[in-house]
Short mmCIF file of C-alpha atoms and ligand atoms in Angstrom, two decimals:
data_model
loop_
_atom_site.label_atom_id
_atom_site.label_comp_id
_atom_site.label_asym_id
_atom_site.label_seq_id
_atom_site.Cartn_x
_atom_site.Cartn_y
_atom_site.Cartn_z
CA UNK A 1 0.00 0.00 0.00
CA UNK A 2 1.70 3.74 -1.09
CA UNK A 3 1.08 5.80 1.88
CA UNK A 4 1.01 9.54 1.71
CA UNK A 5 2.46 11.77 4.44
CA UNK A 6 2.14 10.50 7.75
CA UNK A 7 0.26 13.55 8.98
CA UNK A 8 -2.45 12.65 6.28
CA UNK A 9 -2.92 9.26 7.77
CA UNK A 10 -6.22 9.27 10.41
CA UNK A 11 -7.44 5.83 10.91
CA UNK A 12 -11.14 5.51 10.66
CA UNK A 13 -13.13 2.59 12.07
CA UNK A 14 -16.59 0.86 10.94
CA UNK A 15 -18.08 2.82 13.56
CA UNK A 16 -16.47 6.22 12.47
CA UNK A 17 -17.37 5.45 8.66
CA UNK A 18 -21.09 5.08 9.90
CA UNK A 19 -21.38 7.99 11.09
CA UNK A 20 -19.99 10.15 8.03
CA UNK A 21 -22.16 8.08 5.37
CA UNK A 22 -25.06 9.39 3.07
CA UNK A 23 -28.49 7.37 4.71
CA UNK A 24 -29.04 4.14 3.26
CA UNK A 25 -32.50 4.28 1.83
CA UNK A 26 -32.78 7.75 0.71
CA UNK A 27 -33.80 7.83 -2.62
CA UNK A 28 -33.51 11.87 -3.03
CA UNK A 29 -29.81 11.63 -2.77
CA UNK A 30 -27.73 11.41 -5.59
CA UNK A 31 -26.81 8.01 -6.89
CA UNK A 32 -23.07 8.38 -5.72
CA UNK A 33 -24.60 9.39 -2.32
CA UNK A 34 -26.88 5.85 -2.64
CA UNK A 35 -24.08 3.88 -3.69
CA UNK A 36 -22.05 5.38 -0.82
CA UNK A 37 -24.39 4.76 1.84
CA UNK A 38 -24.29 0.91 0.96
CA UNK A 39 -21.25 0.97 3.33
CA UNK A 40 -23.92 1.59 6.01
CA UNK A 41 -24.72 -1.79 5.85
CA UNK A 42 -21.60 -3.15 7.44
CA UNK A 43 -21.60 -4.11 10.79
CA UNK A 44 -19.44 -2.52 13.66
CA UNK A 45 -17.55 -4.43 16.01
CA UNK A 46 -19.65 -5.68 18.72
CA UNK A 47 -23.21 -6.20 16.80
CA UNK A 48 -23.11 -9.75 16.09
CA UNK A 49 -19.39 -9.49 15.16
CA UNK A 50 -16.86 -10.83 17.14
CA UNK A 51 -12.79 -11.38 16.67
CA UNK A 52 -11.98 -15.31 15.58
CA UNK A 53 -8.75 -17.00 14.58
CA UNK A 54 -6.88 -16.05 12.01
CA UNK A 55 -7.36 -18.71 8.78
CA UNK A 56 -7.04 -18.83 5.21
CA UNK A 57 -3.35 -19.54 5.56
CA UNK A 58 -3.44 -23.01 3.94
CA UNK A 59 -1.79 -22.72 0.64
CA UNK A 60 -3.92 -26.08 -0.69
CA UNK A 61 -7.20 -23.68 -0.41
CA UNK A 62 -8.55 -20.77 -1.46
CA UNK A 63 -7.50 -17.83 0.70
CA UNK A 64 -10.46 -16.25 0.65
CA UNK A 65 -12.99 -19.06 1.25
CA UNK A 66 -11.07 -22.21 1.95
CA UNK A 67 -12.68 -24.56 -0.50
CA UNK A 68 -9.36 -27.05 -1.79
CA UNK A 69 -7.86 -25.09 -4.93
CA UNK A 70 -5.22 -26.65 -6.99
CA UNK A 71 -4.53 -23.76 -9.38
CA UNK A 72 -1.10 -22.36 -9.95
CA UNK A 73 -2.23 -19.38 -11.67
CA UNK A 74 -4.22 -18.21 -8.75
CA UNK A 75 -4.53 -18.72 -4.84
CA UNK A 76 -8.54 -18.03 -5.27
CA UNK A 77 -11.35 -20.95 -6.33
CA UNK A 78 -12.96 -18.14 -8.40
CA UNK A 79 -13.23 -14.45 -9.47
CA UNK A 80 -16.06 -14.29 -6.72
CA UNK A 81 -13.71 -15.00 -3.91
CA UNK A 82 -11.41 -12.95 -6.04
CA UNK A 83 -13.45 -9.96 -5.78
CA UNK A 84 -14.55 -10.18 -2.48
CA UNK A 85 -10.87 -10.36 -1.11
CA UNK A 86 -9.90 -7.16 -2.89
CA UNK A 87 -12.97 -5.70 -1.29
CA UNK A 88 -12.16 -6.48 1.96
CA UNK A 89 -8.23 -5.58 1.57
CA UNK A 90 -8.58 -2.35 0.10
CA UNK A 91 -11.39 -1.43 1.99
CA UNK A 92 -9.20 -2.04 4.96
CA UNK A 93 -6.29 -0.17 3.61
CA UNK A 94 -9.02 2.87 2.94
CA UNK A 95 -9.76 2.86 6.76
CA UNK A 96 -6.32 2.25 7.48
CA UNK A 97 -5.05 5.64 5.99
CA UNK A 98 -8.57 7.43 6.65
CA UNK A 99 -9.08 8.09 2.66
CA UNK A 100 -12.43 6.39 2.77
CA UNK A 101 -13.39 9.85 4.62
CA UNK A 102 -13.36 10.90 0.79
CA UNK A 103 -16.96 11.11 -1.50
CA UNK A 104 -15.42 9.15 -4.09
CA UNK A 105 -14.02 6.50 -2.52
CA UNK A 106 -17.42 5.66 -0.65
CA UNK A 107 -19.14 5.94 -4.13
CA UNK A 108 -16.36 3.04 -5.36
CA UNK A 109 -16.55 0.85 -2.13
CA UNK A 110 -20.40 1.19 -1.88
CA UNK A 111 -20.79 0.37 -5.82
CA UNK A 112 -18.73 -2.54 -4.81
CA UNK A 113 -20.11 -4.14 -2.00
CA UNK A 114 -23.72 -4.00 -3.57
CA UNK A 115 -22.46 -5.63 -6.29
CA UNK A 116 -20.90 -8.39 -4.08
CA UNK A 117 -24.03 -8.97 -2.01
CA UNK A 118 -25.89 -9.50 -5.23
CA UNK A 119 -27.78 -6.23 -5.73
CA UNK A 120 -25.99 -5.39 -9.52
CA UNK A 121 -24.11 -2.36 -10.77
CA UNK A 122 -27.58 0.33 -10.45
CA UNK A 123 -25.41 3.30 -11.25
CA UNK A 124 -23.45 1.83 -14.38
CA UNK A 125 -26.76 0.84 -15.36
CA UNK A 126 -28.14 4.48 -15.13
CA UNK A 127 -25.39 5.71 -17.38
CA UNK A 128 -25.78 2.67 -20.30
CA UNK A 129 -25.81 5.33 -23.31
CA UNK A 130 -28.81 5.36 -25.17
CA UNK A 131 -26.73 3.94 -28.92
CA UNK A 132 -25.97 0.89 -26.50
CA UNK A 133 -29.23 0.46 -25.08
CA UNK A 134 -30.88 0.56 -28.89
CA UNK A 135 -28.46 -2.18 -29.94
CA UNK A 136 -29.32 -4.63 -27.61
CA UNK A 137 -32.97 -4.48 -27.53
CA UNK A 138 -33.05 -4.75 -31.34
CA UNK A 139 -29.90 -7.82 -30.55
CA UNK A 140 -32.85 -9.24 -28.42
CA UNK A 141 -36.01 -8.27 -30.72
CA UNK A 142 -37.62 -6.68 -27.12
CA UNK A 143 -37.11 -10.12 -25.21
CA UNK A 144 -35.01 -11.31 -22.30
CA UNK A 145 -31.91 -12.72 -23.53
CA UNK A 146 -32.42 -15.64 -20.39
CA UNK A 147 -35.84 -16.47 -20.53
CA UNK A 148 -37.34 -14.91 -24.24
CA UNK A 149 -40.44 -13.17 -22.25
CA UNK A 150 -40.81 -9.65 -22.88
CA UNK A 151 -37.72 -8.13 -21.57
CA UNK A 152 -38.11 -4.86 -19.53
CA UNK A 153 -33.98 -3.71 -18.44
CA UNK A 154 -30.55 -3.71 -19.79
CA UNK A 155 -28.90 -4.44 -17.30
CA UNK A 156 -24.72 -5.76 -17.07
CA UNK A 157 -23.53 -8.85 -16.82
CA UNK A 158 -20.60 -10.33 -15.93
CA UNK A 159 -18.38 -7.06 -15.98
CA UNK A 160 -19.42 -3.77 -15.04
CA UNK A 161 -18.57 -2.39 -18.63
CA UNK A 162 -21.64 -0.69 -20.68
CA UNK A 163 -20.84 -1.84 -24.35
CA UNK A 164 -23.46 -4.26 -25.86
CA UNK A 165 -21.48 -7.54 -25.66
CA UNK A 166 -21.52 -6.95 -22.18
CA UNK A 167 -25.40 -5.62 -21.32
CA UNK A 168 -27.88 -8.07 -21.70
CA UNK A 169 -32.22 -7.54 -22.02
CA UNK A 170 -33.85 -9.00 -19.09
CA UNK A 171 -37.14 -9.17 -18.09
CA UNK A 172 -38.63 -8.68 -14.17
CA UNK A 173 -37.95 -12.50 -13.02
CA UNK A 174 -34.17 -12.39 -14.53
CA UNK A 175 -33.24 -8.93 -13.73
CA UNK A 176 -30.62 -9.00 -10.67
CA UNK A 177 -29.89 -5.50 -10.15
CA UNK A 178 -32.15 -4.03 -7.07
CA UNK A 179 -32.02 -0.23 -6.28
CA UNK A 180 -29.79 0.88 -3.61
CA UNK A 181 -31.75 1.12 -0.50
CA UNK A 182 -33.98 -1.67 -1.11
CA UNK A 183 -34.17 -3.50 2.39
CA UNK A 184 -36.34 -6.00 1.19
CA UNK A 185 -33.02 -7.20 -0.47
CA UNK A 186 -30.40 -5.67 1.72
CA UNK A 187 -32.17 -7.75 5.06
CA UNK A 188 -32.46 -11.03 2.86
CA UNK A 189 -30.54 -14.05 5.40
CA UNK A 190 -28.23 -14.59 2.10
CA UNK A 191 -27.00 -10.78 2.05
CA UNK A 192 -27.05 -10.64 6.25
CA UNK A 193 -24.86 -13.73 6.14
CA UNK A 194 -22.57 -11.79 3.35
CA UNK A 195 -22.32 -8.57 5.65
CA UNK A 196 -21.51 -10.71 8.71
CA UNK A 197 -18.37 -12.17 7.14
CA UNK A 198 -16.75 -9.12 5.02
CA UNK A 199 -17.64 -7.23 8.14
CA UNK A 200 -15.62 -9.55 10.66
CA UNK A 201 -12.92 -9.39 7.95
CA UNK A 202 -13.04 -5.57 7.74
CA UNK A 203 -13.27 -4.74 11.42
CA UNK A 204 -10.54 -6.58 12.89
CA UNK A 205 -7.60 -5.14 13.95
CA UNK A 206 -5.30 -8.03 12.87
CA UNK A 207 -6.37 -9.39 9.31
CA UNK A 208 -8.34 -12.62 9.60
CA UNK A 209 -7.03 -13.92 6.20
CA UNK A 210 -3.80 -13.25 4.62
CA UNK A 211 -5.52 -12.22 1.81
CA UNK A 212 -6.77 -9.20 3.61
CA UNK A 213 -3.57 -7.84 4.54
CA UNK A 214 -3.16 -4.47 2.24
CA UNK A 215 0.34 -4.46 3.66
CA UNK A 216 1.89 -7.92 3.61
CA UNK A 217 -0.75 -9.67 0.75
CA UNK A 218 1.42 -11.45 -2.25
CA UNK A 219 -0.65 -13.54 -4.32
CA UNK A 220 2.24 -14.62 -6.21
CA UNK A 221 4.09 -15.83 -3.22
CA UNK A 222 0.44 -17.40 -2.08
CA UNK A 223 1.05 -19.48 -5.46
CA UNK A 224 4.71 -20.42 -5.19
CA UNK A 225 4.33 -21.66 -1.48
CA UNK A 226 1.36 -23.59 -2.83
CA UNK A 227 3.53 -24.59 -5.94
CA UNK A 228 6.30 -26.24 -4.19
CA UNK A 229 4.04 -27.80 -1.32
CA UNK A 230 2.52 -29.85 -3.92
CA UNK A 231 5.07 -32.36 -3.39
CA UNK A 232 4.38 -33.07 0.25
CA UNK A 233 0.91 -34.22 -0.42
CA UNK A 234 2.05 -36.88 -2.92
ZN1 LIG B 301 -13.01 -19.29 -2.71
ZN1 LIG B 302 -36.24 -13.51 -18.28
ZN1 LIG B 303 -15.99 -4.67 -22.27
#
């Protein structure tokens, strides 16, 4: 992690994030401001979250989940636990070093994390231009490219980028983006369960996971150890 001056550096905690954020739930607010207030949904230290051992540190599984993993051209069992590790390390360095205190950055973390509980990329989706849209509903003839009833989104998929090959039609039962500040969604025991375990990660003071670590995290050495430990299973 590149730290700036020292003097710049004020840690913030969960807690101290809270209080700063935009109100989850407030639709007036600008989408930035509703993607930023996603944070909100993270649970401090001491509501249902308590310190455990450290894990993730056998090399035969993935870091961030520890289903067995094989792979030598990554230490994760999928882009998922990918993702969700970079959320939780950088999110930590960002508290670290205070610079989550900045608009922006809560925009990008928020935008993040309600794409990691499930909720879709809402803003990108606002900002689909209107050529792109055109293409893929005539690409789709005005039906969902899952299910071929009548579609009634674009909506991403797979990466948050807004050309056509990556925006698909969908209609109401295959759409997955929900609005930020839908609770229905956001209190769901699948996205509670999802909170509870990036929030552990994010809160404690000693990372949980090596893969959390924004100082000491080295997914290439992750891979070597777990390269040349092969041999001492066989
Ligand atoms: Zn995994
Ligand atoms: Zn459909
Ligand atoms: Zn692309």
């Amino acid at each position: 992690m590149a730290l700036g001056n020292v003097e710049d550096i004020v840690p913030v905690s969960v807690i101290g994030l809270k209080a700063v954020l935009p109100r989850f739930g407030d639709a007036q607010l600008t989408l930035e401001d509703q993607a930023g207030s996603t944070l909100g949904l993270l649970f401090p230290l001491g509501e249902g979250i308590a310190l455990t051992d450290v894990s993730g540190d056998d090399f035969h599984r993935c870091p961030n989940c520890d289903l067995p993993v094989e792979s030598l051209a990554s230490p994760y069992c999928s882009e998922t636990c990918k993702a969700q590790a970079a959320f939780v390390r950088q999110l930590r360095g960002a508290l670290a070093t205070g610079s989550i205190l900045s608009p922006e950055k809560q925009t990008a973390f928020g935008e993040r994390l309600w794409w990691l509980l499930g909720g879709g990329l809402p803003m990108r989706e606002a900002r689909i231009p209107e050529s792109a849209k055109r293409q893929v509903i005539k690409r789709s003839g005005g039906a969902c490219e899952f299910c071929r009833e009548p579609m009634t989104a674009v909506e991403n998929f797979g990466s948050g980028c807004n050309r056509p090959l990556h925006l698909r039609a969908v209609c109401v039962d295959c759409s997955r983006t929900k609005a930020y500040g839908d609770l229905e969604f956001s209190q769901s025991a699948p996205v509670v369960a999802m909170l509870r375990d990036l929030s552990q990660r994010i809160n404690t003071v000693v990372p949980m996971r090596p893969c959390d670590d924004p100082d000491h995290w080295d997914w290439r050495s992750f891979v070597a150890q777990r390269r040349s430990r092969r041999f001492e299973l066989e």
